[in-house]
CSV table of C-alpha atoms in Angstrom, one decimal:
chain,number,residue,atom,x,y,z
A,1,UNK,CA,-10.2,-23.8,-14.7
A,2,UNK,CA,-12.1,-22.8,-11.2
A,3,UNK,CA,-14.3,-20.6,-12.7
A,4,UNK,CA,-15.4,-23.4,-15.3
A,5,UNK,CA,-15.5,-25.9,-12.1
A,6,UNK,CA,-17.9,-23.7,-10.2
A,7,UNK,CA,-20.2,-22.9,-13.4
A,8,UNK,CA,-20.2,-26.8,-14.3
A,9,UNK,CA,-20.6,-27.9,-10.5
A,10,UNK,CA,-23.5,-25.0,-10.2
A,11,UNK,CA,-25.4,-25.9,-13.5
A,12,UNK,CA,-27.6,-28.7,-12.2
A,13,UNK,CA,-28.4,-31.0,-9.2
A,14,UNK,CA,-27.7,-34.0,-11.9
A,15,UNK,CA,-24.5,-32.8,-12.8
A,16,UNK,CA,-23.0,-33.6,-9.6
A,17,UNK,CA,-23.3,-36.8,-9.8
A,18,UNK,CA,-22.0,-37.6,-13.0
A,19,UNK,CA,-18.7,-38.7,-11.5
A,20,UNK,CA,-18.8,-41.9,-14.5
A,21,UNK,CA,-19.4,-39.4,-17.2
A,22,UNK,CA,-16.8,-39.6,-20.1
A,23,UNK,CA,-17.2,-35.9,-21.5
A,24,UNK,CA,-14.3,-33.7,-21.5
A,25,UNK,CA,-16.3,-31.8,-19.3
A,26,UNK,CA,-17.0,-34.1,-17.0
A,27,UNK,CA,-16.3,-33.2,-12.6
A,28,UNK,CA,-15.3,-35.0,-10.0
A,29,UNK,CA,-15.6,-34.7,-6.2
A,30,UNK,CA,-11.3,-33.9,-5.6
A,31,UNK,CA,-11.6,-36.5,-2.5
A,32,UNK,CA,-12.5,-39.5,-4.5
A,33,UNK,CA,-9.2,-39.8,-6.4
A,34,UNK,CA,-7.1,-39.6,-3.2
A,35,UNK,CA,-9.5,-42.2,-2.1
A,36,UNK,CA,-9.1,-44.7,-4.8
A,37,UNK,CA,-5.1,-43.9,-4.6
A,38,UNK,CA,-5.1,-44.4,-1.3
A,39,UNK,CA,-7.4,-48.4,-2.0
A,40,UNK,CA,-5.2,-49.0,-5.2
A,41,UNK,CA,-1.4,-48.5,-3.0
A,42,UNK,CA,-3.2,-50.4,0.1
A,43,UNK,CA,-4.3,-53.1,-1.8
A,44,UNK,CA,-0.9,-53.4,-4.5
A,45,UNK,CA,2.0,-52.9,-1.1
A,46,UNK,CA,0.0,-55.4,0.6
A,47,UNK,CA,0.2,-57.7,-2.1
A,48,UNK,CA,3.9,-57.1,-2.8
A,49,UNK,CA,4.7,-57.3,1.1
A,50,UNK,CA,2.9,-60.5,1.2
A,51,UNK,CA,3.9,-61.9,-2.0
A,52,UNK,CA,0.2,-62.7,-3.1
A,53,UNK,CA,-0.1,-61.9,-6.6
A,54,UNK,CA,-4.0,-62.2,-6.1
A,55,UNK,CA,-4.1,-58.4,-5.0
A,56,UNK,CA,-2.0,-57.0,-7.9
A,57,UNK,CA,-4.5,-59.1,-10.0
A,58,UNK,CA,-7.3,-57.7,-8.1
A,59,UNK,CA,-6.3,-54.2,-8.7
A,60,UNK,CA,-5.2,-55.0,-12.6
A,61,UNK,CA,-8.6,-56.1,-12.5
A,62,UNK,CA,-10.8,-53.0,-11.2
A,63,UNK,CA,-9.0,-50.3,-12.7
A,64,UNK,CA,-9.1,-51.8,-16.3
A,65,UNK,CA,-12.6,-52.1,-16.0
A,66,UNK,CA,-12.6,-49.1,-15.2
A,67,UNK,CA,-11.2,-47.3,-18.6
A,68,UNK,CA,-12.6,-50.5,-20.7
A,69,UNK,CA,-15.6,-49.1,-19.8
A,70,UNK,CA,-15.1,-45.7,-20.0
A,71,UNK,CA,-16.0,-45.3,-16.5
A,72,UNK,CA,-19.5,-46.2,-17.0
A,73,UNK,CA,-18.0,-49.4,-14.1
A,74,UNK,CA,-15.8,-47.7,-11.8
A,75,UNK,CA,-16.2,-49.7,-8.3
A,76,UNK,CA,-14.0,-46.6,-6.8
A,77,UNK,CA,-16.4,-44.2,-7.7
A,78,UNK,CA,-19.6,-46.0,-6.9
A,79,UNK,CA,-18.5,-46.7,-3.5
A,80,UNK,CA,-17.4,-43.4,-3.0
A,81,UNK,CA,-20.6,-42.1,-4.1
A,82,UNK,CA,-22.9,-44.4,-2.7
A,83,UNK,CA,-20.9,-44.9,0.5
A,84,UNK,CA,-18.8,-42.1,1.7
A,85,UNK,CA,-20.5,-39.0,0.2
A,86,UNK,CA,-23.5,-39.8,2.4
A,87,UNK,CA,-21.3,-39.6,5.3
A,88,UNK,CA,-18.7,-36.6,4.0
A,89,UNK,CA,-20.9,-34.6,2.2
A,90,UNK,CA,-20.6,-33.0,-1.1
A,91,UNK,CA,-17.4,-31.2,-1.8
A,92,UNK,CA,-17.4,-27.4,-2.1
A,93,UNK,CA,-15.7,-27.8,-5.2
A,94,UNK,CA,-15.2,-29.7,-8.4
A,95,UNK,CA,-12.3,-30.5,-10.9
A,96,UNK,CA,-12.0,-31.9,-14.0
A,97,UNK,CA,-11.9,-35.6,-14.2
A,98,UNK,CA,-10.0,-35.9,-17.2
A,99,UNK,CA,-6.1,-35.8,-15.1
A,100,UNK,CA,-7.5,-38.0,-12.9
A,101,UNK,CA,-8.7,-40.5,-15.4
A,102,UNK,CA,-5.4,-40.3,-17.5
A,103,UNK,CA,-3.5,-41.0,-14.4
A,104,UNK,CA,-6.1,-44.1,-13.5
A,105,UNK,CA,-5.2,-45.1,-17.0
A,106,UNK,CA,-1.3,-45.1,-16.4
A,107,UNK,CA,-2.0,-47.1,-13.1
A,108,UNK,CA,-4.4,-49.9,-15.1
A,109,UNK,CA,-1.7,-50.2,-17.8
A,110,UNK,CA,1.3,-50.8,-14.8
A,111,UNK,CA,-1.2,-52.8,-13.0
A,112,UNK,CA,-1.6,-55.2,-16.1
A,113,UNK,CA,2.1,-54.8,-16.9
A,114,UNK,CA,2.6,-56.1,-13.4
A,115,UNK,CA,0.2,-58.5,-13.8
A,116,UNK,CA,1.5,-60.0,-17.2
A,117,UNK,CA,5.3,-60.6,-15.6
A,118,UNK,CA,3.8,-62.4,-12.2
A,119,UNK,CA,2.1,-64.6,-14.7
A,120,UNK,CA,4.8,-65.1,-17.0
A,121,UNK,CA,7.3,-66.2,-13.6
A,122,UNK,CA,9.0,-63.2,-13.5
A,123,UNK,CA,8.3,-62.3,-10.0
A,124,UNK,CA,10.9,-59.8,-9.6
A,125,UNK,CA,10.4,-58.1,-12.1
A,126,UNK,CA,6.3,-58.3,-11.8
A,127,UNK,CA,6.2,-57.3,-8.1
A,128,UNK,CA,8.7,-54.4,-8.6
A,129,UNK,CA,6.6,-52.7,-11.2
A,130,UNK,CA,3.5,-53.2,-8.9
A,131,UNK,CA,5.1,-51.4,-6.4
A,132,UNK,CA,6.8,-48.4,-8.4
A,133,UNK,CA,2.8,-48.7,-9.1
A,134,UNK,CA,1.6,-48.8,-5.5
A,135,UNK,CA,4.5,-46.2,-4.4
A,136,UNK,CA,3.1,-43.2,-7.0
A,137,UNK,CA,-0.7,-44.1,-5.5
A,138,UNK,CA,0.8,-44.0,-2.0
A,139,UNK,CA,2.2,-40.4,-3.1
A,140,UNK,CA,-0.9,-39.2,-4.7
A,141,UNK,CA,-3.0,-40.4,-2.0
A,142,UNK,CA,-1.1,-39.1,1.1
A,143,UNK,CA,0.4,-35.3,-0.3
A,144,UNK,CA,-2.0,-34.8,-3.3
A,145,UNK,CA,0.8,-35.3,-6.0
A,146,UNK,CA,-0.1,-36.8,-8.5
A,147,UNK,CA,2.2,-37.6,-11.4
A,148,UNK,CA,-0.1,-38.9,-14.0
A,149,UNK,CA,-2.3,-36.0,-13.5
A,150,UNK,CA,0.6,-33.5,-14.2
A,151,UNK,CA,2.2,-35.8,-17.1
A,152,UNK,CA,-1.7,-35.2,-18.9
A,153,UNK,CA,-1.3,-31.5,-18.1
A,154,UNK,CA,1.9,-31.4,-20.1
A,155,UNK,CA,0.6,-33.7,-22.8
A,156,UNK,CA,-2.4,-31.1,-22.3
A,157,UNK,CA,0.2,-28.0,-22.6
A,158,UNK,CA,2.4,-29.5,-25.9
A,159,UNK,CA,-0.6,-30.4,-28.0
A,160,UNK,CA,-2.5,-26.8,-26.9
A,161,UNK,CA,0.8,-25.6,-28.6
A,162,UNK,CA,1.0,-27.8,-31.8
A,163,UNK,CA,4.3,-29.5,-30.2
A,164,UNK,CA,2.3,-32.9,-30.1
């Protein structure tokens, strides 16, 4: 997969931008997932410590627009890219975006979960799954682990091998 990064990241200027692209192809800079982790756990433990469902909405909010528009509307990635990567720099190095994206899809679908139960009255139960939610960003943002990226590799690994 590094040697596909580097010949993708190396193929054109335009390329490197493409962060929103939906391809299977398609690269991201390895620091902007972290980065919208470490937003998405700030925002959803702040809103569970404060009991202010507004921020679990908030969050339900940006990442589903996110995959409902296939990325094309990804308010992580623009200010990333518009924002920090002027400061940063580029990366050295590229990786696929498709883990990343499957695991920002496992976090819109908990965030909405969440969501649905705060709006319902279940509290509890609403303000737990947000922060089982906020906990795995949390994870992912501070040591780089990050389970919905490894639960699409295995997905990735069973259907390579006809299981799935």
């Amino acid at each position: 997969m590094a040697t596909r990064t580097q010949q993708s990241s190396n193929s054109s200027s335009s390329d490197s931008n493409s962060d929103s692209d939906s391809s299977e192809m398609s690269l991201v800079d390895p620091r902007a997932p972290r980065f919208g982790q470490g937003v998405t756990a700030t925002l959803l433990l702040a809103g569970v410590g404060t009991q202010r469902p507004a921020l679990v909405y908030a969050v339900a909010v940006l990442l589903g627009i996110a995959v409902l528009s296939r990325w094309r509307i990804d308010l992580y990635a623009l200010v990333w890219q518009h924002l920090l990567i002027p400061i940063l720099g580029k990366p050295p190095e590229r990786e696929p975006a498709s883990p990343h994206r499957f695991a920002k899809l496992l976090g819109a679908t908990g965030t909405v979960v969440a969501s649905g139960f705060l709006l319902a009255g279940f509290s509890l139960l609403g303000f737990a799954v947000a922060t089982a939610v906020g906990l795995l960003a949390a994870l992912a943002a501070v040591s780089g682990l990050c389970l919905g990226c490894r639960m699409y590799r295995q997905v990735s690994f069973f259907r390579r091998h006809g299981i799935v």
